[in-house]
Coordinates of C-alpha atoms and ligand atoms in Angstrom, one line a residue:
X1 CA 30.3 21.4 20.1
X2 CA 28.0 20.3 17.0
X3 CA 26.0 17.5 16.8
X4 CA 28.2 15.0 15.0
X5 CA 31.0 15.3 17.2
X6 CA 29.0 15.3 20.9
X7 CA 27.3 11.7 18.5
X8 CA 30.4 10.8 17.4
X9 CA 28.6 8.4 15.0
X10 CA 24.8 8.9 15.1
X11 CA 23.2 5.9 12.6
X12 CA 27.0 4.6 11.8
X13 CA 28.0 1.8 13.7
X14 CA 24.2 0.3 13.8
X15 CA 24.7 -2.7 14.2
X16 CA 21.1 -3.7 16.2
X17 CA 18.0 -2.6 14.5
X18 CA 14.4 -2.6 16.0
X19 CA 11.6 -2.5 13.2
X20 CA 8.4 -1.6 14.8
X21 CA 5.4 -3.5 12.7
X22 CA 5.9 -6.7 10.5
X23 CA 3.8 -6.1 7.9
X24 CA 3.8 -5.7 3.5
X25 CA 6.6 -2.6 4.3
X26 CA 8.4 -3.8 8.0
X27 CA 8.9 -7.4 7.2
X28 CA 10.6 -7.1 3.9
X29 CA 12.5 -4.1 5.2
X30 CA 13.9 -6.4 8.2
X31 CA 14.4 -9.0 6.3
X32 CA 16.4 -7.2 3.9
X33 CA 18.6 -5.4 6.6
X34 CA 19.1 -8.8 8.0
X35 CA 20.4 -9.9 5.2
X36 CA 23.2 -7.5 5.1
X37 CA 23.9 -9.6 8.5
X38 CA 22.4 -6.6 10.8
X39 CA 21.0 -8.0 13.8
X40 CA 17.4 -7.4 12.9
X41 CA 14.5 -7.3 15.9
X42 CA 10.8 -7.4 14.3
X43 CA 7.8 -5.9 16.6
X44 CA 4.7 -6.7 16.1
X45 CA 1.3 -7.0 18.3
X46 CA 0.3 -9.6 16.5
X47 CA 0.9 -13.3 18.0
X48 CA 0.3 -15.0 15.2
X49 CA 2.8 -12.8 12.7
X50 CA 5.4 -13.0 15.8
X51 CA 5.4 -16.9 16.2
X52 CA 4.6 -17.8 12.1
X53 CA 8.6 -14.8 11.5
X54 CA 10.5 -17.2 14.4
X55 CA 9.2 -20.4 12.5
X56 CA 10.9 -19.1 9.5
X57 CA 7.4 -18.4 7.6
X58 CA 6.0 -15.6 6.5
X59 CA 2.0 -14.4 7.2
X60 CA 2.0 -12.3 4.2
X61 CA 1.9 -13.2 0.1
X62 CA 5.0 -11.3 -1.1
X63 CA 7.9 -13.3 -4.0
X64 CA 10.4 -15.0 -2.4
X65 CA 9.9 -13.1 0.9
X66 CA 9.4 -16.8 2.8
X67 CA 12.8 -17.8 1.3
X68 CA 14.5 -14.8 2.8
X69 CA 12.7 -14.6 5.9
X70 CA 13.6 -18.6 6.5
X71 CA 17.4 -17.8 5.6
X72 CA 17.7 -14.9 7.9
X73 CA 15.7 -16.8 10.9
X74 CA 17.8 -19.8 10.8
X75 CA 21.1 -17.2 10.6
X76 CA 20.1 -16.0 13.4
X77 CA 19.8 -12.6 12.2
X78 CA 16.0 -12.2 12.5
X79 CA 13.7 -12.6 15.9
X80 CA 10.4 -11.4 16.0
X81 CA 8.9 -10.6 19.4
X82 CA 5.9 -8.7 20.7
X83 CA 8.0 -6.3 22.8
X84 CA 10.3 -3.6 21.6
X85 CA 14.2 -4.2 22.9
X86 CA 16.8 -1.9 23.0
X87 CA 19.1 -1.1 19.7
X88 CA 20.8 1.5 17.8
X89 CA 18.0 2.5 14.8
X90 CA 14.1 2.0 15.3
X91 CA 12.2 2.2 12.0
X92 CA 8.8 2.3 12.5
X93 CA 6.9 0.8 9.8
X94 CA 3.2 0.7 11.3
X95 CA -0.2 1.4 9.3
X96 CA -1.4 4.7 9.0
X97 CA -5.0 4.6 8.0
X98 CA -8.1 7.6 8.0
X99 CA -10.7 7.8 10.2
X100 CA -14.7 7.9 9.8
X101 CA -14.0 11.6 8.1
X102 CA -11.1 10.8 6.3
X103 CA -8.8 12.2 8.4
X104 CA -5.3 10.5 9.2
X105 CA -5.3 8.1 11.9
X106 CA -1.8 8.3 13.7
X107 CA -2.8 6.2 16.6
X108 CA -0.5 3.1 15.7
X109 CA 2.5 5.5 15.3
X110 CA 1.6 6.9 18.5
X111 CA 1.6 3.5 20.3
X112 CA 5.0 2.5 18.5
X113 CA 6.6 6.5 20.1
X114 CA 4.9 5.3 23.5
X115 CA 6.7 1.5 23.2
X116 CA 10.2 2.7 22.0
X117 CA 10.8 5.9 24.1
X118 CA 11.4 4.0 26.9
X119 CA 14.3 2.2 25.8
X120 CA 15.9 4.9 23.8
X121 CA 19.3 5.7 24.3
X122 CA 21.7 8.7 23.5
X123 CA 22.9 8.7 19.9
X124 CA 19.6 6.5 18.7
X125 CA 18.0 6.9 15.5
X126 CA 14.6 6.9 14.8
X127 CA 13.3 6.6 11.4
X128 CA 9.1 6.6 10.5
X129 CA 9.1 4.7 7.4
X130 CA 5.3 4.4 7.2
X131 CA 3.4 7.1 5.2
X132 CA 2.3 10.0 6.8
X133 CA 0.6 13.3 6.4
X134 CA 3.0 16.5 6.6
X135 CA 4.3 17.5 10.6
X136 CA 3.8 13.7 11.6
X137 CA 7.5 13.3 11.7
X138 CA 7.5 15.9 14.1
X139 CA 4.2 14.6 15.8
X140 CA 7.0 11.5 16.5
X141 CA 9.2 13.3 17.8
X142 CA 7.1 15.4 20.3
X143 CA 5.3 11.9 21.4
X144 CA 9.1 10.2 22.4
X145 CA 10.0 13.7 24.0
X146 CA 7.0 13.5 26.5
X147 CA 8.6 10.5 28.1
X148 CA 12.0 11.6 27.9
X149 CA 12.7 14.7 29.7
X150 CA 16.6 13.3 30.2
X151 CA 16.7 13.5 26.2
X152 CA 16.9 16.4 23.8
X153 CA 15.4 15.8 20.7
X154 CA 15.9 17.3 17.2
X155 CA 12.2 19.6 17.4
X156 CA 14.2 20.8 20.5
X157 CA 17.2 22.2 18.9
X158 CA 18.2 25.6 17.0
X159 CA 20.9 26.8 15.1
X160 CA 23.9 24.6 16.7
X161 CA 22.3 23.2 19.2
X162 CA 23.0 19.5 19.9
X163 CA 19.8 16.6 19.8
X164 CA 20.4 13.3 21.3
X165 CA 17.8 11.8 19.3
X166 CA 18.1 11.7 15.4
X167 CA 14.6 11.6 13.9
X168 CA 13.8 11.2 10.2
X169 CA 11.2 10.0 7.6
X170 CA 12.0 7.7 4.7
X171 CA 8.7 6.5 3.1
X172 CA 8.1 3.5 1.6
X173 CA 7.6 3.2 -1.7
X174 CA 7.3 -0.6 -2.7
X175 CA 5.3 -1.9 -5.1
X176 CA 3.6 -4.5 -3.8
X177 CA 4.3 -8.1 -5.5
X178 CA 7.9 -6.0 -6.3
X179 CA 8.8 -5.3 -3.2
X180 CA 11.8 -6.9 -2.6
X181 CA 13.4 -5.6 -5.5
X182 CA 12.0 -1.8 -5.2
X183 CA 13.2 -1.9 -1.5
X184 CA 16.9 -2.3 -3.1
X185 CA 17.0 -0.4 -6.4
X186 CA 14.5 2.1 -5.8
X187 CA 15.9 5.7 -5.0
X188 CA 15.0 6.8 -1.5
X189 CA 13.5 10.3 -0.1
X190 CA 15.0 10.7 3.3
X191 CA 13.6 14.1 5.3
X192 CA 15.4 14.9 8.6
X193 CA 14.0 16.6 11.4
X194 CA 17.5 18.3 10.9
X195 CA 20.1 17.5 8.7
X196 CA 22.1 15.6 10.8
X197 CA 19.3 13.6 11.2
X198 CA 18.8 12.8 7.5
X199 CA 22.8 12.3 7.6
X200 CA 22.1 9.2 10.2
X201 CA 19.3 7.6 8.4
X202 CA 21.3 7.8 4.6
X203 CA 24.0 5.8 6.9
X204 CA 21.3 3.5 7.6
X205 CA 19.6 3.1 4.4
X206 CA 22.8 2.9 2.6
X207 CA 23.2 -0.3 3.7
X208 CA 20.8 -1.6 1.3
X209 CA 19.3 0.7 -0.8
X210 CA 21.5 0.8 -4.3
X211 CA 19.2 3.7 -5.6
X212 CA 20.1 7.3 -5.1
X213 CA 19.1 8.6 -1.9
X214 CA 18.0 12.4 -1.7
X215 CA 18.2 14.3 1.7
X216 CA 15.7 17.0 2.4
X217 CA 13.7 18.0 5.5
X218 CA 11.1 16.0 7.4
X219 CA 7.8 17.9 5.8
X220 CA 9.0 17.6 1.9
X221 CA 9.8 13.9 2.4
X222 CA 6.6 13.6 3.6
X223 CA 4.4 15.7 0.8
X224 CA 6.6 14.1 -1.6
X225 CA 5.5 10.5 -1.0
X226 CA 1.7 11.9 -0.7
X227 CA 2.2 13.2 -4.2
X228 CA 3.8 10.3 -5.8
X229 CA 0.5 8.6 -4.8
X230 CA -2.1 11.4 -5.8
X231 CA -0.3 11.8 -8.4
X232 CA -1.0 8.0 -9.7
X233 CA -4.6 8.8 -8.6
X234 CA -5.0 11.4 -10.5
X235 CA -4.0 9.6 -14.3
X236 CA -6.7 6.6 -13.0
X237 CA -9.4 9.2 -12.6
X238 CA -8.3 10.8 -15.4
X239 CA -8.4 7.2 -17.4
X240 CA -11.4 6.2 -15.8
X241 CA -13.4 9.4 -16.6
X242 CA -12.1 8.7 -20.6
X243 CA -14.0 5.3 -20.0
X244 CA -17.3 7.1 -19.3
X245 CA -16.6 9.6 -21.7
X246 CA -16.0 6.3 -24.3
X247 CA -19.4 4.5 -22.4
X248 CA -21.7 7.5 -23.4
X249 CA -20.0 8.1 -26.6
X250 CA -20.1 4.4 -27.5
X251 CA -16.2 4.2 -28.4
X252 CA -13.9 1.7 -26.7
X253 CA -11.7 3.6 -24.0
X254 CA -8.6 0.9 -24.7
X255 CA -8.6 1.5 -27.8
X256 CA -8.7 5.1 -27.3
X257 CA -6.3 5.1 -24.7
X258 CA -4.1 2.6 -26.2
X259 CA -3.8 5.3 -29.8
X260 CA -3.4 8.6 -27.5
X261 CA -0.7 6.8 -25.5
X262 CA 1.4 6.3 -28.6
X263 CA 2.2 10.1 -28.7
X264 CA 5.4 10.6 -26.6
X265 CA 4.2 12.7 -23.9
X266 CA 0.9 11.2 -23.6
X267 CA 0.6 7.9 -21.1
X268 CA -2.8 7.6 -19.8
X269 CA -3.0 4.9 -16.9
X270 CA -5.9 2.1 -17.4
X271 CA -9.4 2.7 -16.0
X272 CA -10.8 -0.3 -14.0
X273 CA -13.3 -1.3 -11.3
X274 CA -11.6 1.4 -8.9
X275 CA -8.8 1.7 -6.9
X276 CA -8.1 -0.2 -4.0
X277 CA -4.8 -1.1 -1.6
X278 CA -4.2 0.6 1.3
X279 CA -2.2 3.2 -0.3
X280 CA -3.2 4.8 -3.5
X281 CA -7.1 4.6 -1.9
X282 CA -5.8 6.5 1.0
X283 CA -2.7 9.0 1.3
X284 CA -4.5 11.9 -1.3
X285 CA -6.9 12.5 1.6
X286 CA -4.5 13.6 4.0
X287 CA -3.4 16.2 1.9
X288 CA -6.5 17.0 1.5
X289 CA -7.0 17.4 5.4
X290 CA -4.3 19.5 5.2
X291 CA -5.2 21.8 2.4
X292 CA -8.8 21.3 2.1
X293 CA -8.9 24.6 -0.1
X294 CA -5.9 24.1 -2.2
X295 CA -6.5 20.5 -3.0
X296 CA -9.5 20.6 -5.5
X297 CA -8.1 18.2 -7.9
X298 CA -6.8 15.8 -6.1
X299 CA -10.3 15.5 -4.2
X300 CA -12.2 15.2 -7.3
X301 CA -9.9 12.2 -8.5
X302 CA -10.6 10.6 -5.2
X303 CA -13.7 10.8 -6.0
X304 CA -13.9 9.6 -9.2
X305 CA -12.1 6.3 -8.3
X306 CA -14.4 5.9 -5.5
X307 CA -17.8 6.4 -8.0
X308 CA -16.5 3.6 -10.0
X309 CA -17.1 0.2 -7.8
X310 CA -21.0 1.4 -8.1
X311 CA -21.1 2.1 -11.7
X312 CA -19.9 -1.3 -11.9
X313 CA -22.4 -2.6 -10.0
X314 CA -25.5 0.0 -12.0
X315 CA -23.9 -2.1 -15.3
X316 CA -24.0 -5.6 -13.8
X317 CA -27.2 -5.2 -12.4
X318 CA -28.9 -4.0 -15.6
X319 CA -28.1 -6.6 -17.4
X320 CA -28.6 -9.2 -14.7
X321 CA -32.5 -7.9 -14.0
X322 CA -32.9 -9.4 -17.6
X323 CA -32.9 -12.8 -16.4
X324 CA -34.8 -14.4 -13.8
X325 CA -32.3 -15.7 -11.2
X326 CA -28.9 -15.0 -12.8
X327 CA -25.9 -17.2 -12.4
X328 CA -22.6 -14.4 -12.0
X329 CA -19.0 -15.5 -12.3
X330 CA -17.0 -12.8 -10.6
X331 CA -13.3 -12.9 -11.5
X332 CA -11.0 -11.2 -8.6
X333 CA -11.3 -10.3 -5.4
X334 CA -7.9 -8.9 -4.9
X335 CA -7.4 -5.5 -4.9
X336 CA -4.9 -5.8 -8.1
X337 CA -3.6 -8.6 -10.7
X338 CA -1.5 -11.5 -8.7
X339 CA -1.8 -10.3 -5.2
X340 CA -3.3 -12.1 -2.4
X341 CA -4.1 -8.6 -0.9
X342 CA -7.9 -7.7 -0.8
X343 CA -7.6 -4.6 1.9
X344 CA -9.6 -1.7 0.5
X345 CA -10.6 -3.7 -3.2
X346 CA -13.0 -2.4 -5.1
X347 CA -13.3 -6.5 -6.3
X348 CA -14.5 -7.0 -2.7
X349 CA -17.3 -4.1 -2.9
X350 CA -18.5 -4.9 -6.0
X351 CA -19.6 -8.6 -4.8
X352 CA -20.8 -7.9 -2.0
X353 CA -23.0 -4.8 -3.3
X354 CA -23.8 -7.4 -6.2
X355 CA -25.2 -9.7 -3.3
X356 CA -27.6 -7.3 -1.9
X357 CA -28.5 -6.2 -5.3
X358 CA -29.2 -9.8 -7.6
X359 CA -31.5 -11.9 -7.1
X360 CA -29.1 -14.6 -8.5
X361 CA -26.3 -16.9 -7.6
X362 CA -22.8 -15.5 -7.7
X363 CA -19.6 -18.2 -7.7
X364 CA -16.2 -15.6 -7.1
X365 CA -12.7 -16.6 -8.5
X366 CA -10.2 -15.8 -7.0
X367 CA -6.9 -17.8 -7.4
X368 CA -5.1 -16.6 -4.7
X369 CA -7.7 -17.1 -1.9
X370 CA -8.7 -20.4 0.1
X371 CA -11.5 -19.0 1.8
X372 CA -13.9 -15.7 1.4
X373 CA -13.0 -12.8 3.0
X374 CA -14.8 -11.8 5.7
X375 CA -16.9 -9.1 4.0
X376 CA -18.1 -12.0 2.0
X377 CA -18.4 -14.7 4.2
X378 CA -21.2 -16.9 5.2
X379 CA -23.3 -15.1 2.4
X380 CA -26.2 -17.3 1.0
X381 CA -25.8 -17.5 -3.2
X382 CA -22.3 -16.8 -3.0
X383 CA -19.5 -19.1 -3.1
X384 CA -15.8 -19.0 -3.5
X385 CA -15.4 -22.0 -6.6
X386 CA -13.2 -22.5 -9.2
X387 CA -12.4 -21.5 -12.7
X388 CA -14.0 -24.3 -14.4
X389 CA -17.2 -24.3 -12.1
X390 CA -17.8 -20.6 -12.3
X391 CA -17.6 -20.7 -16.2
X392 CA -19.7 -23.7 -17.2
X393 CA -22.9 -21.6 -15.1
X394 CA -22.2 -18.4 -15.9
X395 CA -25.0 -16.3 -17.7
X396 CA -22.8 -13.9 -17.1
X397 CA -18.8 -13.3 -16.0
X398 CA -17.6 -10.0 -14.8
X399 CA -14.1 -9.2 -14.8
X400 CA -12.7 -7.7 -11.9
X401 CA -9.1 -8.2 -11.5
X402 CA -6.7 -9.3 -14.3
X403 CA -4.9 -12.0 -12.8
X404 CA -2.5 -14.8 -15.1
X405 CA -5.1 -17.1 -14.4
X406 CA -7.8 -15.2 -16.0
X407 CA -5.7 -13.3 -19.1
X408 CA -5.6 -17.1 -20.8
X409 CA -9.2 -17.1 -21.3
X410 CA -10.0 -17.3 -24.5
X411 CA -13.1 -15.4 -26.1
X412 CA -14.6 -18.7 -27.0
X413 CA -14.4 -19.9 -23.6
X414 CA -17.0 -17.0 -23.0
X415 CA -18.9 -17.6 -26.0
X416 CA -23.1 -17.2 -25.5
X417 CA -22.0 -15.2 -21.5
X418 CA -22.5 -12.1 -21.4
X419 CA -19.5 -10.2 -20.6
X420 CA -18.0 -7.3 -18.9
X421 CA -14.4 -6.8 -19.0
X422 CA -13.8 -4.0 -16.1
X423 CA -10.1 -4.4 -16.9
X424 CA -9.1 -4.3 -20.8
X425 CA -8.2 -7.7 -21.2
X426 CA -10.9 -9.2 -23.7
X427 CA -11.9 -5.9 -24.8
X428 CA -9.0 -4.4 -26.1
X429 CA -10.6 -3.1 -29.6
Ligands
LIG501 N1 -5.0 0.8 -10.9 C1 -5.8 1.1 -11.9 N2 -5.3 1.5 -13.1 C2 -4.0 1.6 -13.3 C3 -3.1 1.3 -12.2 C4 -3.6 0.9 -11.0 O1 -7.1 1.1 -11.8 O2 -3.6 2.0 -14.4 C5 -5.5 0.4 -9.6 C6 -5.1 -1.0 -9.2 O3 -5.8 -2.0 -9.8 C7 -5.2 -0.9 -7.7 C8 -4.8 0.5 -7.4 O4 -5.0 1.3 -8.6 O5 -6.5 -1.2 -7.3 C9 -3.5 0.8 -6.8 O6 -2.5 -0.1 -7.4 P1 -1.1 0.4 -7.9 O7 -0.4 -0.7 -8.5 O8 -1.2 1.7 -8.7 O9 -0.4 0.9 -6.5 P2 -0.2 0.2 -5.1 O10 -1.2 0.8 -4.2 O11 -0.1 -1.3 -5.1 O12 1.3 0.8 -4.7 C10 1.4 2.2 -4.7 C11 2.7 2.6 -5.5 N3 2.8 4.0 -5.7 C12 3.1 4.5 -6.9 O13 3.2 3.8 -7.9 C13 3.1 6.0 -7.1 C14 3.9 2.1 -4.6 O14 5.2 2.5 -5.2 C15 3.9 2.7 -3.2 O15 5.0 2.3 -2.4 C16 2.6 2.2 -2.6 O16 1.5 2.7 -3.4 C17 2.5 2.6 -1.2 O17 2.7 1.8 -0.3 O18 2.3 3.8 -0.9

């Protein structure tokens, strides 16, 4: 007997789905299933998430994710709880950060193997849609088969043998302030810890996703999503090593960026303060943890992008010991343009190395805040202010993220500051 026909169906008739984690990737991912009238249950340890998701709101900044998430709530389609229930696919879409030493941190997918094995039944899917370093698919599988003797699962099985379990990774691959769009139209890497198991999650996905979806095995689905990201790291150090190159040279790097890119296989990304997010900032480390020899580039870009916040800071701080207390107008404190998202931001370490550093006032603008965040916080000579304030003080305005807000500045607005435009969009040349 082979494993389709002992599962007669394994991921087709899914009708219930469990997604483990509500955040920027889970929510909009049960949302979106919901909304193909699944019956979606959203997990999440988080109180506040769970009761904000049943009130029809949404605890998290994305377009017209409130909208969908009040739509499928009042449907009836959506429920949030703290507790993981029983159903036919789990996707488990928690965080996956590094540790102290820049190794991955699997403990939240651990926790999500330890809440759903118990209620898993024969013919289940489970899918890890979070990012992961390569064997953590596996890793999964191994953590639900240590409390499931009475199951066989797929890392069990050879040749024709037949798992209960199907267990697969489909990354993520959202941008965020996109998502909901990318979720639907991107095309999908889906990496089974067999192939039947990458059969049962296309069933899944091809609910929603209108993208191509490509079926490989659990490892190459998970090295490929690593090197999407490294790869994007890797054209910022690039471009933000040009604007070093440009700084000692005395050449502007947009302009020189902005002539090579007009050959047709040149396109440079844009330098900046650094990179921040909880993605681009972290996934090239774990594979270099997992070929520390091999991965020599993809270090050095790491470490590029993570030089720039305090060159930034060398620059501002320069100019600012020319005056005697300075008054500094940061613009941004997200980690990117039009994003309420400040996790990992380079915005965020700038200001608060800026703090330490000054002795001067500094007013932050940031649109999409109400309040610091708490790196900031309760910081004397900084204040959160707006626009208008921060600009009639300013002996000097540093520009950290390019929001809307901020690209309608005009250059006389700035007239008699002194200005440094981390992101292009004054000083385009
Ligand atoms: N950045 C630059 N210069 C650029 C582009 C970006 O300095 O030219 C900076 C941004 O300001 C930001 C950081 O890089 O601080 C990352 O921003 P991003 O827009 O490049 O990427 P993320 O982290 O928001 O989303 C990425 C996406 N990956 C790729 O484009 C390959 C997204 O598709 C992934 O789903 C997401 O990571 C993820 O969750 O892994």
């Amino acid at each position: 007997m082979d494993e389709l026909s002992r599962n007669p169906s394994p991921g087709g008739d899914i009708e219930t789905i469990v997604v483990v984690g509500l955040g920027y990737v889970g929510l909009p991912v049960a949302t979106v299933l919901s909304s193909c009238r699944k019956r979606v249950v959203g997990v999440d340890t988080n109180p506040a998430a769970v009761s904000a998701i049943n009130a029809g709101r949404v605890h998290i900044v994305e377009p017209d994710l409130d909208m969908l998430v009040r739509a499928s709530v009042s449907t009836g389609t959506l429920r949030a709880t703290d507790r993981v229930e029983e159903g036919d696919a789990f996707i488990v879409a928690v965080p996956t950060p590094f540790d102290s030493d820049k190794r991955p941190d699997l403990s939240h997918v651990h926790a999500a193997a330890d809440s759903i094995a118990p209620v898993l039944r024969r013919g289940n899917l489970v899918v890890l849609e979070s990012t992961a370093p390569v064997g953590a698919t596996e890793r999964l599988s191994r953590w639900l088969a240590e409390h499931r003797p009475d199951l066989v699962f797929p890392h069990q099985v050879t040749g024709d043998e037949v798992a209960d379990i199907h267990i697969a990774h489909c990354p993520e691959r959202v941008l965020p302030g996109k998502v909901l769009r990318e979720l639907v139209e991107t095309d999908r890497v889906i990496g089974g810890i067999t192939p039947a198991c990458a059969e049962a999650a296309k069933r899944l996905y091809g609910t929603f996703v209108k993208g191509e979806i490509f079926l490989t095995s659990a490892p190459v689905a998970e090295l490929t999503k690593l090197a999407e990201n490294a790869f994007r790291d890797v054209n910022i150090a690039f471009a933000n090593e040009m604007a070093l190159i440009c700084e000692t040279l005395g050449l502007n790097v947009w302009e020189v960026i902005r002539l090579a890119n007009r050959h047709p296989r040149v396109n440079i990304l844009h330098p900046g303060p650094g990179v921040g997010g909880h993605c681009i900032a972290i996934d090239p480390w774990f594979i270099v943890d997992s070929a520390p020899q091999a991965a020599r580039l993809i270090r050095t870009a790491r470490q590029i992008n993570d030089e720039r916040p305090t060159l930034i800071v060398e620059r501002v701080k320069a100019i600012a010991d020319r005056f005697k207390h300075p008054r500094i107008a940061a613009l941004g404190l997200s980690y990117k343009a039009d994003i309420d998202d400040v996790r990992e931001s380079p915005a965020v370490a700038i200001v608060q190395a800026l703090a330490d550093a000054v002795d001067g006032t500094i007013d932050v603008v940031e649109p999409h805040l109400s309040a610091l965040p708490r790196a900031l916080a309760e910081r004397e000579r900084l204040s959160l202010v707006p626009l208008a304030t921060a600009l009639s003080h300013a002996d000097i305005v540093i520009l950290l993220v390019d929001h809307k807000a901020f690209k309608g500045l005009s250059r006389t607005m700035l007239r008699e500051k002194i200005v440094i435009d981390t992101r292009g969009v004054w000083d385009q040349g």
